Amino acid sequence: MTPLSHSSCMIANWITPSSDYGEVCPVFRKTFSLPSQEEVMKATLKITSLGLYEAYLNGNRVGDFIFAPGWTSYDTRLQMQEYDVTSFLKGENELQVTLGKGWCAGNLVWEGHQNIWTDRLALIAELQIALKDGTFLSIITDRDWESAKSPIQYSELYHGETYDSNVVPSDWSPVSLYPRDKSCIIPQEGEIVREMQRLKPVALLKTPRGETVLDFGQNMTGYVEFSVHGPKGHQVTVRHAEVLDKDGNFYTDNLRKAKQKITFICNGKRQTYKPHFSFQGFRYICLGHWPEQVDLNRFSAVVVHSDMRRTGRFECSSPLLNKLYSNIVWGQRGNFLDVPTDCPQRDERLGWTGDAEVFVRAASYNYDVNRFFTKWLHDLKTDQFEDGGVPAVIPDAMKDGGGASSSAWGDAAVICPWQLYLSYGNTQILKDQFDSMKKWIAYIRAQGEDEYLWNTGHHFGDWLGMDANPGDYVGSTDKGLIATAYYAYSTSLLIKAGKVLGVDMSEYEVLYQNVVKAFQKTYLPEGLPTSNTQTAHVLALYFQLCREEDRERIVQNLVKLIHENGDRLTTGFVGTPYLLHALSQNGYAEVAYTLLLQEEFPSWLFSVKMGATTVWEHWDSLRPDGSMWSTDMNSFNHYAYGAVADWMYGVMAGIQPDETHPGYEHFFLCPVEDKRLRFVNASLETRWGTISSAWRRENGKTVYEFVVPDGCTATVKIGDICETVRGGRHLYRIG
Ligand code: BGC
């Protein structure tokens, strides 16, 4: 059942338990009578909460939204859902709603913040019933509701849940009204988070340490549903981990403070359970005190993420690249849980702007992320600081501005809306965000020692670059170079956005020219970047910041740096997303393919060869000898380096949007082949229909086959061919 979206105006009251239940999740109830089920014409439940809610009407779960009402910047934007519940009503009715802490009140951020947006769990709901005789009834949250302790004894997103199946809510007592503003309540804006898929365990392991471990074969985000039969009062535990260590033991050090632990208290009968307000990032689970023989059929891993429409498909003749592609898609599933997060497992799981910014293009090929990112960008706008700075995570769970407004991170304010415009022709998002985009540029403009340079302040730099000093997280590219490069790039996108909206952008055009000049003078004084790093070269090329006469020298030097490093990359979060593009746009697609096909560390395929099923945070999360890079910052499900999928779709298969006809009304088909592959097949569902692009080797020739949806046009660019084609199938044989 999909929530309807209507008016967000609520006449109901916020209610909260009148006594303190400690860690136990409260359940609220209201009973009411109706003439009969037949008399009900239509019934709608409007509901939201401070904390997460699960609503049941006469024992039926209302809707299938997991972790409702979702995660937004709750102070200003709290989504309300509307559900059609007509079929659930009877003569005598009971509406029950359980609340959990979730993001709003629970433990969030590695420093152990609590109650970031509220110190009370609270509910607001209205059940509107239209009877066939023309009467309207309204059941609203008010003093007539009651609350009690639920069987959920403890629930935290990071830490797991404790469920006592012996508890039946009793001692119902009247609730209190909670004086809290209702003006922040908005209709559902994002995608619905749902249970999307179920995986069965592929193996039962006994580790060297003697642990009983189940392997689901895939690192993922969600929770485990299990059935267990234990004596009344017996406690079982289920812990979650992404990897096993070198010796094959269950490994949880990389979770830092996140416990990811389920405790279930049996009641003497067979019970089936899954967590309510907690999710885990895991491939393996470790069972504790299991009271019966472990039967794999009694366990399912439930994959939970925002229900986005899958739009992109890619495959090629390299099984390793296909596995990398699969890992990237799994990374998106695991980290698009209402907010684009860095990782789903450790004590973080935050909407890091930089990660979202580097991945948004790949993400928008894989899935339709238009609605998903629209909601998040509206949160970015609302959380943006007065001076135009952008919090490092959105929703701003840090609140103290810690690490805020770093270049490449805050640039999400400009880069993400522009991507939605390119991929979906979404002009509205440019309108919605234009002020926020301008504020970000104004913020940058006020930072540097010079108006046209950004060489001050805190920056994450080329985060996790391989050219970092030992033990450091930050690659060695000059942070001022990176910041000024992004200053120019974001200004160029703002100018384009302004032009789409019909705004006079001449002031920004002058600004852009001056920033580029300042960049060239300061960071390319003699043509080559002052930082002799791959990332510096990539930015100068990809962001079009170099003088035309220096371009060839820069790209040749980049190629030299790559060769000198054994045909391997050194780039971090900033350089990696554009590395292959910078090469292929400048005549070195073959080198780009070499990097992509590289199997030695550091490379994308190294992780694949090491058995990865998602994309790692570090190139060396797991080292060739099986040891871990560190316990501190070592996620095995970080999508950032999965940004390379946009090169797979956009260059290997050559499907690229056209900014003058966004949303694929007109697009480019410009695949770049490589002798090391036999074929590439990709497709993309757009609002015009499905585009497909494929090439294969046949009798010494390359055969290209394209499908252009009716109603739109594409420009085919392969070899010397450059022609515009209309809807239909198009075949080219070259060589
Ligand atoms: C996150 C990153 C993030 C970074 C900021 C980390 O803790 O996991 O993905 O972008 O902090 O540098």
PDB file of N, CA and C and ligand atoms in Angstrom, residues 110 256 342-343 346 348 352 354-355 409 460 463 573 617 633 638, ligand 1:
ATOM      1  N   TRP A 110      29.179   9.135  15.310  1.00  0.00           N
ATOM      2  CA  TRP A 110      30.122   8.322  16.071  1.00  0.00           C
ATOM      3  C   TRP A 110      30.397   8.853  17.469  1.00  0.00           C
ATOM      4  N   ARG A 256      33.040  -0.225  14.779  1.00  0.00           N
ATOM      5  CA  ARG A 256      33.321   0.751  15.840  1.00  0.00           C
ATOM      6  C   ARG A 256      32.278   0.578  16.947  1.00  0.00           C
ATOM      7  N   ASP A 342      26.935   7.270   3.604  1.00  0.00           N
ATOM      8  CA  ASP A 342      28.295   6.808   3.313  1.00  0.00           C
ATOM      9  C   ASP A 342      28.404   5.301   3.436  1.00  0.00           C
ATOM     10  N   CYS A 343      27.765   4.749   4.453  1.00  0.00           N
ATOM     11  CA  CYS A 343      27.893   3.327   4.744  1.00  0.00           C
ATOM     12  C   CYS A 343      26.702   2.914   5.603  1.00  0.00           C
ATOM     13  N   ARG A 346      28.644   0.865  10.319  1.00  0.00           N
ATOM     14  CA  ARG A 346      29.313   1.344  11.533  1.00  0.00           C
ATOM     15  C   ARG A 346      28.529   2.509  12.153  1.00  0.00           C
ATOM     16  N   GLU A 348      27.986   5.439  11.887  1.00  0.00           N
ATOM     17  CA  GLU A 348      28.013   6.624  11.038  1.00  0.00           C
ATOM     18  C   GLU A 348      26.716   6.657  10.217  1.00  0.00           C
ATOM     19  N   TRP A 352      26.511  11.916   4.031  1.00  0.00           N
ATOM     20  CA  TRP A 352      27.719  12.678   3.673  1.00  0.00           C
ATOM     21  C   TRP A 352      27.565  13.265   2.280  1.00  0.00           C
ATOM     22  N   GLY A 354      29.741  14.710   0.269  1.00  0.00           N
ATOM     23  CA  GLY A 354      30.772  14.395  -0.727  1.00  0.00           C
ATOM     24  C   GLY A 354      30.515  13.061  -1.387  1.00  0.00           C
ATOM     25  N   ASP A 355      30.136  12.081  -0.610  1.00  0.00           N
ATOM     26  CA  ASP A 355      29.876  10.750  -1.151  1.00  0.00           C
ATOM     27  C   ASP A 355      28.723  10.813  -2.146  1.00  0.00           C
ATOM     28  N   TRP A 409      32.627  18.457  -0.975  1.00  0.00           N
ATOM     29  CA  TRP A 409      31.507  17.944  -0.180  1.00  0.00           C
ATOM     30  C   TRP A 409      30.318  18.906  -0.349  1.00  0.00           C
ATOM     31  N   PHE A 460      38.253  18.192   3.313  1.00  0.00           N
ATOM     32  CA  PHE A 460      38.578  16.761   3.423  1.00  0.00           C
ATOM     33  C   PHE A 460      39.622  16.360   2.379  1.00  0.00           C
ATOM     34  N   TRP A 463      40.223  12.701  -0.184  1.00  0.00           N
ATOM     35  CA  TRP A 463      39.981  11.775   0.923  1.00  0.00           C
ATOM     36  C   TRP A 463      40.331  10.331   0.537  1.00  0.00           C
ATOM     37  N   PHE A 573      38.686  10.105  -3.060  1.00  0.00           N
ATOM     38  CA  PHE A 573      37.293  10.460  -3.351  1.00  0.00           C
ATOM     39  C   PHE A 573      37.165  11.533  -4.440  1.00  0.00           C
ATOM     40  N   GLU A 617      35.322   0.986   1.094  1.00  0.00           N
ATOM     41  CA  GLU A 617      35.666   2.380   1.383  1.00  0.00           C
ATOM     42  C   GLU A 617      37.107   2.682   0.960  1.00  0.00           C
ATOM     43  N   MET A 633      38.292   3.052  10.164  1.00  0.00           N
ATOM     44  CA  MET A 633      37.526   3.674   9.091  1.00  0.00           C
ATOM     45  C   MET A 633      37.535   2.678   7.964  1.00  0.00           C
ATOM     46  N   HIS A 638      30.765   1.057   0.866  1.00  0.00           N
ATOM     47  CA  HIS A 638      30.853   2.509   0.685  1.00  0.00           C
ATOM     48  C   HIS A 638      30.723   2.738  -0.819  1.00  0.00           C
TER      49      HIS A 638
HETATM   50  C1  BGC B   1      32.808   8.981   5.821  1.00  0.00           C
HETATM   51  C2  BGC B   1      33.115   9.383   4.420  1.00  0.00           C
HETATM   52  C3  BGC B   1      33.005  10.867   4.410  1.00  0.00           C
HETATM   53  C4  BGC B   1      34.152  11.343   5.244  1.00  0.00           C
HETATM   54  C5  BGC B   1      34.461  12.781   5.230  1.00  0.00           C
HETATM   55  C6  BGC B   1      33.898   9.490   6.677  1.00  0.00           C
HETATM   56  O1  BGC B   1      33.805   9.144   7.985  1.00  0.00           O
HETATM   57  O2  BGC B   1      32.578   7.635   5.955  1.00  0.00           O
HETATM   58  O3  BGC B   1      32.600   8.656   3.435  1.00  0.00           O
HETATM   59  O4  BGC B   1      32.861  11.485   3.205  1.00  0.00           O
HETATM   60  O5  BGC B   1      34.065  10.861   6.548  1.00  0.00           O
HETATM   61  O6  BGC B   1      35.714  12.877   4.858  1.00  0.00           O
END
